[in-house]
Coordinates of C-alpha atoms in Angstrom, one line a residue:
Chain R
M1 CA 73.0 243.4 271.0
E2 CA 73.2 246.9 272.3
S3 CA 70.7 246.3 275.0
L4 CA 72.9 243.7 276.7
H5 CA 75.4 246.4 277.5
S6 CA 72.8 248.9 278.8
N7 CA 71.5 249.0 282.4
Q8 CA 68.3 250.7 281.4
N9 CA 66.4 248.2 279.3
T10 CA 64.7 246.3 282.1
G11 CA 61.1 247.0 280.8
L12 CA 58.5 245.1 282.8
M13 CA 61.2 243.3 284.9
P14 CA 60.8 245.2 288.2
Y15 CA 57.0 244.7 288.2
L16 CA 57.4 241.0 287.4
V17 CA 60.0 240.6 290.2
A18 CA 57.5 242.3 292.6
I19 CA 54.8 239.9 291.4
S20 CA 57.0 236.9 291.9
Q21 CA 57.7 238.0 295.5
I22 CA 54.0 238.5 296.2
L23 CA 53.3 235.1 294.8
G24 CA 56.2 233.5 296.8
I25 CA 55.0 235.0 300.1
A26 CA 51.4 234.0 299.3
V27 CA 52.6 230.4 298.7
L28 CA 54.5 230.4 302.0
A29 CA 51.6 232.0 303.9
I30 CA 49.0 229.6 302.5
T31 CA 51.2 226.5 303.1
G32 CA 51.7 227.6 306.7
A33 CA 48.0 228.5 307.2
W34 CA 46.8 225.2 305.7
L35 CA 49.1 223.0 307.8
S36 CA 48.4 224.9 311.0
Q37 CA 44.7 225.4 310.6
Y38 CA 43.7 222.1 309.0
R39 CA 46.5 219.7 309.7
G40 CA 47.3 220.3 313.4
G41 CA 50.4 222.5 313.1
F42 CA 54.1 221.7 313.4
S43 CA 56.1 219.4 315.7
W44 CA 59.2 217.3 315.4
E45 CA 57.4 214.4 317.1
G46 CA 54.3 212.4 316.2
A47 CA 51.9 212.9 313.3
Q48 CA 52.7 216.6 313.0
Q49 CA 56.3 215.9 312.0
F50 CA 54.9 215.3 308.5
N51 CA 53.8 218.9 308.3
V52 CA 57.4 220.1 308.5
H53 CA 58.0 218.4 305.1
P54 CA 55.7 220.5 302.8
L55 CA 56.6 223.8 304.6
C56 CA 60.4 223.2 304.4
M57 CA 60.3 222.0 300.8
V58 CA 58.2 225.0 299.6
L59 CA 60.4 227.4 301.5
G60 CA 63.7 225.7 300.4
M61 CA 63.3 224.1 297.0
V62 CA 60.8 226.6 295.6
F63 CA 60.9 230.1 297.3
L64 CA 64.6 230.4 298.2
C65 CA 65.8 228.6 295.1
G66 CA 63.6 230.8 292.9
D67 CA 64.9 233.9 294.6
A68 CA 68.5 232.6 294.3
L69 CA 68.0 232.4 290.5
L70 CA 66.7 236.1 290.4
V71 CA 69.8 237.5 292.2
Y72 CA 71.8 238.2 289.0
R73 CA 68.8 240.0 287.4
V74 CA 67.8 242.0 290.5
F75 CA 71.2 243.1 291.8
R76 CA 72.4 244.0 288.4
N77 CA 74.6 247.0 289.5
E78 CA 76.4 245.1 292.3
T79 CA 79.8 243.5 291.6
K80 CA 79.8 239.9 290.2
R81 CA 81.5 238.8 293.4
A82 CA 78.7 240.2 295.6
T83 CA 75.9 238.7 293.5
K84 CA 77.7 235.4 293.4
I85 CA 78.0 235.3 297.2
L86 CA 74.3 236.2 297.6
H87 CA 73.4 233.5 295.1
G88 CA 75.5 230.9 297.0
A89 CA 74.1 232.1 300.4
L90 CA 70.5 231.7 299.3
H91 CA 71.3 228.2 298.0
I92 CA 73.0 227.2 301.3
L93 CA 69.8 228.2 303.1
A94 CA 67.7 226.4 300.5
L95 CA 69.8 223.3 300.8
I96 CA 69.7 223.2 304.7
I97 CA 66.0 223.9 304.9
S98 CA 65.0 221.3 302.3
L99 CA 67.3 218.7 303.9
V100 CA 65.4 219.3 307.2
G101 CA 62.1 218.8 305.2
I102 CA 63.4 215.5 303.7
I103 CA 64.6 214.2 307.1
A104 CA 61.2 215.1 308.6
V105 CA 59.3 213.0 306.1
F106 CA 61.7 210.0 306.3
Q107 CA 61.5 210.0 310.1
F108 CA 57.7 210.3 310.0
H109 CA 57.5 207.4 307.6
S110 CA 59.8 205.2 309.7
N111 CA 57.9 206.1 312.9
S112 CA 54.5 205.4 311.3
G113 CA 55.5 202.2 309.5
I114 CA 54.9 203.8 306.0
P115 CA 57.3 202.5 303.3
H116 CA 59.7 205.0 301.9
L117 CA 60.0 206.1 298.2
Y118 CA 57.1 204.2 296.6
S119 CA 55.2 207.1 295.0
L120 CA 55.8 209.2 291.9
H121 CA 56.0 212.3 294.2
S122 CA 58.9 210.6 296.1
W123 CA 60.7 209.4 293.0
L124 CA 60.6 212.8 291.3
G125 CA 61.4 214.6 294.5
I126 CA 64.4 212.5 295.4
I127 CA 65.8 212.7 291.8
T128 CA 65.3 216.5 291.9
F129 CA 67.1 216.7 295.2
I130 CA 70.0 214.5 294.1
L131 CA 70.4 216.6 290.9
Y132 CA 70.2 219.7 293.1
I133 CA 73.1 218.5 295.2
L134 CA 75.1 217.6 292.0
Q135 CA 74.4 221.1 290.6
W136 CA 75.6 222.5 293.9
I137 CA 78.9 220.6 293.8
V138 CA 79.6 221.2 290.1
G139 CA 78.5 224.9 290.4
F140 CA 80.7 225.4 293.5
L141 CA 83.8 223.8 292.0
L142 CA 83.5 225.7 288.7
F143 CA 82.2 229.2 289.8
F144 CA 83.4 229.6 293.4
V145 CA 86.8 227.9 293.5
P146 CA 89.3 230.5 292.3
G147 CA 91.6 229.7 289.3
V148 CA 89.1 227.7 287.2
A149 CA 89.7 228.6 283.5
F150 CA 87.2 231.1 282.0
T151 CA 86.7 228.6 279.1
Y152 CA 85.2 226.0 281.5
R153 CA 83.1 228.6 283.2
S154 CA 81.6 230.1 280.1
R155 CA 81.1 226.6 278.5
F156 CA 79.3 225.3 281.6
K157 CA 77.2 228.4 282.4
P158 CA 74.3 227.7 280.0
V159 CA 74.0 224.2 281.3
H160 CA 74.1 225.5 284.9
E161 CA 71.4 228.0 284.1
F162 CA 69.2 225.4 282.3
F163 CA 69.5 223.0 285.3
G164 CA 68.9 225.8 287.8
L165 CA 65.5 226.7 286.2
G166 CA 64.7 223.1 285.4
L167 CA 65.2 222.0 289.0
L168 CA 63.0 224.8 290.2
L169 CA 60.2 223.8 287.8
S170 CA 60.7 220.2 288.8
A171 CA 60.4 221.1 292.5
V172 CA 57.1 223.0 291.7
A173 CA 55.8 219.9 289.8
T174 CA 56.8 217.6 292.7
S175 CA 55.0 220.0 295.1
L176 CA 51.8 219.7 293.0
I177 CA 51.9 215.9 293.1
G178 CA 52.6 216.1 296.9
L179 CA 49.6 218.4 297.5
T180 CA 47.3 216.0 295.5
E181 CA 48.7 213.0 297.5
K182 CA 48.1 214.7 300.9
I183 CA 44.6 215.9 300.1
L184 CA 43.6 212.4 298.8
F185 CA 45.1 210.7 301.9
T186 CA 43.3 213.1 304.3
L187 CA 40.0 213.8 302.6
P188 CA 39.5 210.8 300.3
N189 CA 35.7 211.1 300.2
L190 CA 35.3 214.8 300.8
Y191 CA 37.7 216.3 298.2
S192 CA 35.2 215.9 295.3
K193 CA 32.6 217.9 297.3
L194 CA 35.1 220.9 297.1
P195 CA 35.5 221.7 300.8
A196 CA 37.3 224.8 302.0
E197 CA 40.5 222.8 302.5
G198 CA 40.3 221.5 298.9
I199 CA 39.9 225.0 297.5
L200 CA 42.8 226.2 299.6
V201 CA 45.1 223.4 298.4
N202 CA 44.1 223.8 294.8
T203 CA 44.7 227.5 295.0
L204 CA 48.1 226.8 296.6
G205 CA 48.9 224.6 293.6
L206 CA 48.0 227.3 291.1
L207 CA 50.0 229.9 293.0
L208 CA 53.1 227.6 292.9
V209 CA 52.7 227.2 289.1
A210 CA 52.4 231.0 288.8
F211 CA 55.5 231.6 290.9
G212 CA 57.5 229.2 288.7
A213 CA 56.1 230.7 285.5
V214 CA 56.9 234.3 286.4
I215 CA 60.5 233.4 287.5
A216 CA 60.9 231.4 284.2
Y217 CA 59.7 234.3 282.2
I218 CA 62.1 236.8 283.9
L219 CA 65.1 234.4 283.5
T220 CA 64.5 233.6 279.8
R221 CA 64.4 237.2 278.6
E222 CA 67.9 237.6 277.1
E223 CA 67.6 241.4 277.2
W224 CA 67.1 241.4 281.0
R225 CA 70.4 239.6 281.7
R226 CA 72.8 241.4 284.1
P227 CA 75.1 243.4 281.8
P228 CA 78.8 243.2 282.6
L229 CA 80.0 246.2 284.7
P230 CA 82.5 248.4 282.8
E231 CA 85.5 246.8 284.5
E232 CA 84.2 243.3 283.8
Q233 CA 83.4 244.2 280.2
A234 CA 87.0 245.1 279.5
L235 CA 88.0 241.7 280.8
S236 CA 85.3 239.8 278.9
M237 CA 86.3 241.6 275.7
D238 CA 89.9 240.5 276.1
F239 CA 88.6 237.0 276.9
K240 CA 86.3 237.0 273.8
T241 CA 89.3 238.0 271.6
L242 CA 91.4 235.3 273.2
T243 CA 88.9 232.5 272.8
E244 CA 88.1 233.5 269.2
G245 CA 91.7 232.8 268.3
D246 CA 93.0 236.3 267.5
S247 CA 95.8 237.8 269.4
P248 CA 94.5 240.5 271.8
T249 CA 97.4 242.7 270.9
E250 CA 96.5 242.8 267.3
P251 CA 94.7 246.0 266.1
Chain D
M1 CA 76.2 236.1 266.4
E2 CA 77.7 234.3 263.4
S3 CA 76.4 231.0 264.4
L4 CA 72.8 232.2 264.0
H5 CA 73.3 232.5 260.3
S6 CA 75.1 229.2 259.9
N7 CA 73.2 225.9 259.2
Q8 CA 76.1 223.8 260.6
N9 CA 76.2 224.6 264.3
T10 CA 73.6 222.1 265.5
G11 CA 76.0 220.3 267.8
L12 CA 74.2 217.7 269.9
M13 CA 70.8 218.7 268.6
P14 CA 70.1 215.8 266.2
Y15 CA 70.9 213.3 269.0
L16 CA 68.6 215.1 271.5
V17 CA 65.8 215.3 269.0
A18 CA 66.2 211.5 268.5
I19 CA 66.1 211.0 272.3
S20 CA 63.0 213.2 272.6
Q21 CA 61.2 211.0 270.0
I22 CA 62.3 207.8 271.8
L23 CA 61.0 209.2 275.1
G24 CA 57.8 210.4 273.4
I25 CA 57.0 207.0 271.8
A26 CA 57.9 205.2 275.1
V27 CA 55.5 207.5 277.0
L28 CA 52.7 206.7 274.5
A29 CA 53.4 203.0 274.5
I30 CA 53.5 202.8 278.3
T31 CA 50.3 204.8 278.6
G32 CA 48.5 202.5 276.2
A33 CA 49.9 199.4 277.8
W34 CA 49.0 200.5 281.3
L35 CA 45.4 201.4 280.4
S36 CA 44.8 198.3 278.3
Q37 CA 46.6 195.7 280.6
Y38 CA 45.7 197.1 284.0
R39 CA 42.6 199.3 283.5
G40 CA 40.5 197.3 281.1
G41 CA 41.2 199.0 277.8
F42 CA 39.4 201.6 275.8
S43 CA 35.7 202.2 275.0
W44 CA 33.4 205.2 274.5
E45 CA 30.9 203.6 276.9
G46 CA 30.9 202.7 280.6
A47 CA 33.9 202.7 282.9
Q48 CA 36.5 202.3 280.1
Q49 CA 35.5 205.7 278.7
F50 CA 37.7 207.3 281.4
N51 CA 40.8 205.5 279.8
V52 CA 40.4 207.6 276.6
H53 CA 41.2 210.7 278.7
P54 CA 44.9 210.0 279.7
L55 CA 45.8 208.5 276.3
C56 CA 44.4 211.4 274.3
M57 CA 45.9 214.1 276.6
V58 CA 49.3 212.5 276.6
L59 CA 49.1 212.1 272.8
G60 CA 47.6 215.6 272.1
M61 CA 48.9 218.0 274.8
V62 CA 52.3 216.4 275.4
F63 CA 53.6 214.3 272.4
L64 CA 52.1 216.3 269.4
C65 CA 52.5 219.7 271.1
G66 CA 56.1 218.8 271.9
D67 CA 56.8 217.8 268.3
A68 CA 55.0 220.9 267.0
L69 CA 57.5 223.0 269.0
L70 CA 60.5 221.2 267.5
V71 CA 59.4 221.7 263.9
Y72 CA 61.3 225.0 263.4
R73 CA 64.5 223.4 264.8
V74 CA 64.3 220.1 262.9
F75 CA 63.1 221.3 259.5
R76 CA 65.6 224.1 259.4
N77 CA 66.3 224.0 255.6
E78 CA 62.6 224.1 254.5
T79 CA 60.9 227.4 253.7
K80 CA 59.3 229.3 256.6
R81 CA 55.9 228.8 255.0
A82 CA 56.3 225.0 254.9
T83 CA 57.5 224.8 258.5
K84 CA 54.7 227.1 259.7
I85 CA 52.1 224.9 258.0
L86 CA 53.5 221.7 259.6
H87 CA 53.6 223.5 263.0
G88 CA 49.9 224.5 262.5
A89 CA 48.9 221.0 261.3
L90 CA 50.5 219.3 264.3
H91 CA 48.7 221.7 266.6
I92 CA 45.3 221.1 264.8
L93 CA 45.8 217.4 265.5
A94 CA 46.8 218.1 269.1
L95 CA 43.8 220.3 269.6
I96 CA 41.3 217.8 268.2
I97 CA 42.8 214.8 270.1
S98 CA 42.9 216.6 273.4
L99 CA 39.4 217.9 272.9
V100 CA 38.3 214.2 272.5
G101 CA 40.2 213.4 275.7
I102 CA 38.5 216.2 277.6
I103 CA 35.0 215.3 276.4
A104 CA 35.7 211.6 277.4
V105 CA 36.4 212.6 281.0
F106 CA 33.5 215.0 281.3
Q107 CA 31.0 212.4 279.9
F108 CA 32.5 209.7 282.2
H109 CA 32.1 212.0 285.2
S110 CA 28.5 212.9 284.3
N111 CA 27.5 209.2 283.7
S112 CA 29.2 208.1 287.0
G113 CA 27.8 210.9 289.1
I114 CA 31.3 212.2 289.9
P115 CA 31.5 216.1 290.2
H116 CA 33.4 218.0 287.6
L117 CA 36.4 220.2 288.1
Y118 CA 37.0 219.8 291.9
S119 CA 40.7 218.7 291.9
L120 CA 44.0 220.5 291.4
H121 CA 44.5 218.2 288.3
S122 CA 41.3 219.5 286.7
W123 CA 41.9 223.1 287.7
L124 CA 45.4 223.2 286.2
G125 CA 44.4 221.1 283.2
I126 CA 41.4 223.3 282.3
I127 CA 43.5 226.5 282.7
T128 CA 46.2 225.0 280.5
F129 CA 43.7 224.0 277.9
I130 CA 41.9 227.4 277.8
L131 CA 45.3 229.2 277.5
Y132 CA 46.2 226.7 274.8
I133 CA 43.1 227.7 272.8
L134 CA 43.9 231.4 273.4
Q135 CA 47.5 230.8 272.2
W136 CA 46.0 229.1 269.1
I137 CA 43.7 232.0 268.3
V138 CA 46.3 234.8 268.9
G139 CA 49.0 232.7 267.1
F140 CA 46.7 232.1 264.1
L141 CA 45.7 235.7 263.8
L142 CA 49.2 237.0 264.1
F143 CA 51.3 234.4 262.2
F144 CA 48.9 232.8 259.7
V145 CA 46.6 235.6 258.5
P146 CA 48.5 237.4 255.7
G147 CA 49.2 241.1 256.0
V148 CA 49.9 241.4 259.7
A149 CA 52.7 243.9 260.2
F150 CA 56.2 242.4 260.8
T151 CA 56.4 244.7 263.9
Y152 CA 53.5 242.9 265.6
R153 CA 54.9 239.5 264.6
S154 CA 58.4 240.1 265.9
R155 CA 57.2 241.7 269.1
F156 CA 54.8 238.9 269.9
K157 CA 57.1 236.0 268.9
P158 CA 59.1 235.7 272.2
V159 CA 55.8 235.7 274.1
H160 CA 54.3 233.0 271.8
E161 CA 57.5 230.9 272.2
F162 CA 57.4 231.3 276.0
F163 CA 53.7 230.3 276.3
G164 CA 54.3 227.4 273.8
L165 CA 56.9 225.8 276.0
G166 CA 55.2 226.9 279.2
L167 CA 51.9 225.2 278.2
L168 CA 53.8 222.0 277.2
L169 CA 55.5 221.9 280.7
S170 CA 52.1 222.7 282.3
A171 CA 50.6 219.8 280.4
V172 CA 53.4 217.5 281.7
A173 CA 52.8 218.7 285.3
T174 CA 49.0 218.2 284.9
S175 CA 49.7 214.6 283.7
L176 CA 51.9 213.8 286.7
I177 CA 49.1 215.0 289.1
G178 CA 46.6 212.9 287.0
L179 CA 48.7 209.8 287.2
T180 CA 48.9 210.2 291.0
E181 CA 45.2 210.7 291.3
K182 CA 44.4 207.7 289.2
I183 CA 46.8 205.3 291.0
L184 CA 45.5 206.5 294.4
F185 CA 41.9 206.0 293.3
T186 CA 42.5 202.5 292.0
L187 CA 45.1 201.1 294.4
P188 CA 44.6 203.2 297.6
N189 CA 46.0 200.5 299.9
L190 CA 48.4 198.7 297.4
Y191 CA 50.4 201.6 296.0
S192 CA 52.7 201.8 299.0
K193 CA 53.7 198.2 298.5
L194 CA 55.1 199.2 295.1
P195 CA 53.1 196.8 292.8
A196 CA 54.1 196.4 289.1
E197 CA 51.3 198.9 288.1
G198 CA 52.8 201.4 290.6
I199 CA 56.3 201.0 289.2
L200 CA 54.9 201.4 285.6
V201 CA 52.9 204.5 286.5
N202 CA 55.9 206.1 288.3
T203 CA 58.2 205.3 285.4
L204 CA 55.7 206.8 283.0
G205 CA 55.7 210.0 285.1
L206 CA 59.5 210.2 285.0
L207 CA 59.6 209.6 281.2
L208 CA 57.0 212.5 280.8
V209 CA 59.3 214.8 282.8
A210 CA 62.3 213.6 280.7
F211 CA 60.4 214.3 277.4
G212 CA 59.5 217.9 278.6
A213 CA 63.1 218.5 279.8
V214 CA 64.8 217.4 276.5
I215 CA 62.4 219.5 274.4
A216 CA 62.9 222.5 276.8
Y217 CA 66.7 222.1 276.4
I218 CA 66.6 222.0 272.6
L219 CA 64.2 225.0 272.4
T220 CA 66.2 227.2 274.8
R221 CA 69.6 226.8 272.9
E222 CA 69.8 230.2 271.1
E223 CA 72.4 228.7 268.7
W224 CA 70.1 226.0 267.5
R225 CA 67.4 228.3 266.3
R226 CA 66.4 227.9 262.7
P227 CA 68.6 230.4 260.7
P228 CA 66.8 232.5 258.1
L229 CA 67.2 231.1 254.6
P230 CA 69.2 233.4 252.3
E231 CA 66.0 234.9 250.7
E232 CA 64.4 235.5 254.1
Q233 CA 67.7 237.0 255.4
A234 CA 67.7 239.8 252.8
L235 CA 64.1 240.6 253.8
S236 CA 64.8 240.5 257.5
M237 CA 67.9 242.7 257.1
D238 CA 65.8 245.3 255.3
F239 CA 63.2 245.0 258.0
K240 CA 65.9 245.4 260.7
T241 CA 67.1 248.6 259.0
L242 CA 63.6 249.9 258.8
T243 CA 62.7 249.3 262.4
E244 CA 66.0 250.7 263.6
G245 CA 65.0 254.0 262.0
D246 CA 67.6 254.2 259.2
S247 CA 66.6 254.5 255.6
P248 CA 67.2 251.2 253.8
T249 CA 68.4 253.1 250.8
E250 CA 71.2 254.9 252.7
P251 CA 74.7 253.4 252.2

């Protein structure tokens, strides 16, 4: 347990964080390049409105959400308050950008006479987004609103962490299904001949998986958790004593 | 840390294990029903040979692999040796069954003149399967072969656990892409009208995600780990003392 209270034992973490950022930027660059080079670029009108959807979802629900989860590991020497605000700010950005992406695809479907929410991609995607909003509301009420009892916070924290990583991985899985849908809609007869666009989209899928895997690895290393700062530690020790039923004034 | 050494603190675990088994059996039943009712059933010859693929992969790489991961949590009062043998036996079954599933789709592609390994589904699937074989080899050498130093075992165990769960979730993601491919190949114009087969396949996808999520939740609760039995505990205490550099004979 010693390592939890030491700032030094981060091992491979800085390298893995760097790799996650390279993967995340590669994912965004390839998504942008694919949609602008092969799919006609971006617009809020006409057929190109669809292209706003994958770009916004990958940026919001994958890249920004992934980075929001890393905040407590990366900024381990900042105050809890500062890291919490950064975590919230990244999630506000992620929420707004992915909402734009969802509006884009709903408007595109309506304008093109395509039914809404018929595919596995759309079912998993909308469930992931609704759970993300619920996670936002519950997380905000419990961790941002002042005066919520420590007991509730510490009891809910493991569930909040599980859903955070779970929703990121669900967003990655939804993206993979979406990529497959899009390539089969646009190149139904050509995909099996492995054209350049097919290779690009498959590579994008694998990079998305790699991004999710590296973030999951970093977050599930218990020894890489942000250790409490000295002033927080005193508080959490008192709290531990209190919740375990002993009087904190006892020797 | 007390809870790690207590057999009692399993909380919701038995209920979640039951839910995972209901989800797993539902996934197998729906896969079987879908392929036999809508896709012509199973055969090792002709067009129906394809249908062997999804059934074997869902049974091997998802259901049996998932259950193999639960062994140490569920059979927490059996000896380490017995649980290890059960873990290995389930993984042998999973390996054989998924190998049959992979051979089925390669033979089907060859006989139908369809190129191999062009899609994101096939790329992610083959990478997952190769990593699964590597995990098998390394896991066997480290944990089954007698005489491997405790130091190697305990250092590699967290990586083995991460890859175990990671490969299960990757198999689930690969299945979701595969379901989407299959439904778009067979009902390209009908899928968007949400026919019964579309609803069945979408539901199957969501149940696969739920199965993976429940297993991931059970496995990531530190307090639900299998506690060492009294005789193992004595050994691991000695080992801990040894590795931490103190002499075990010191008071």
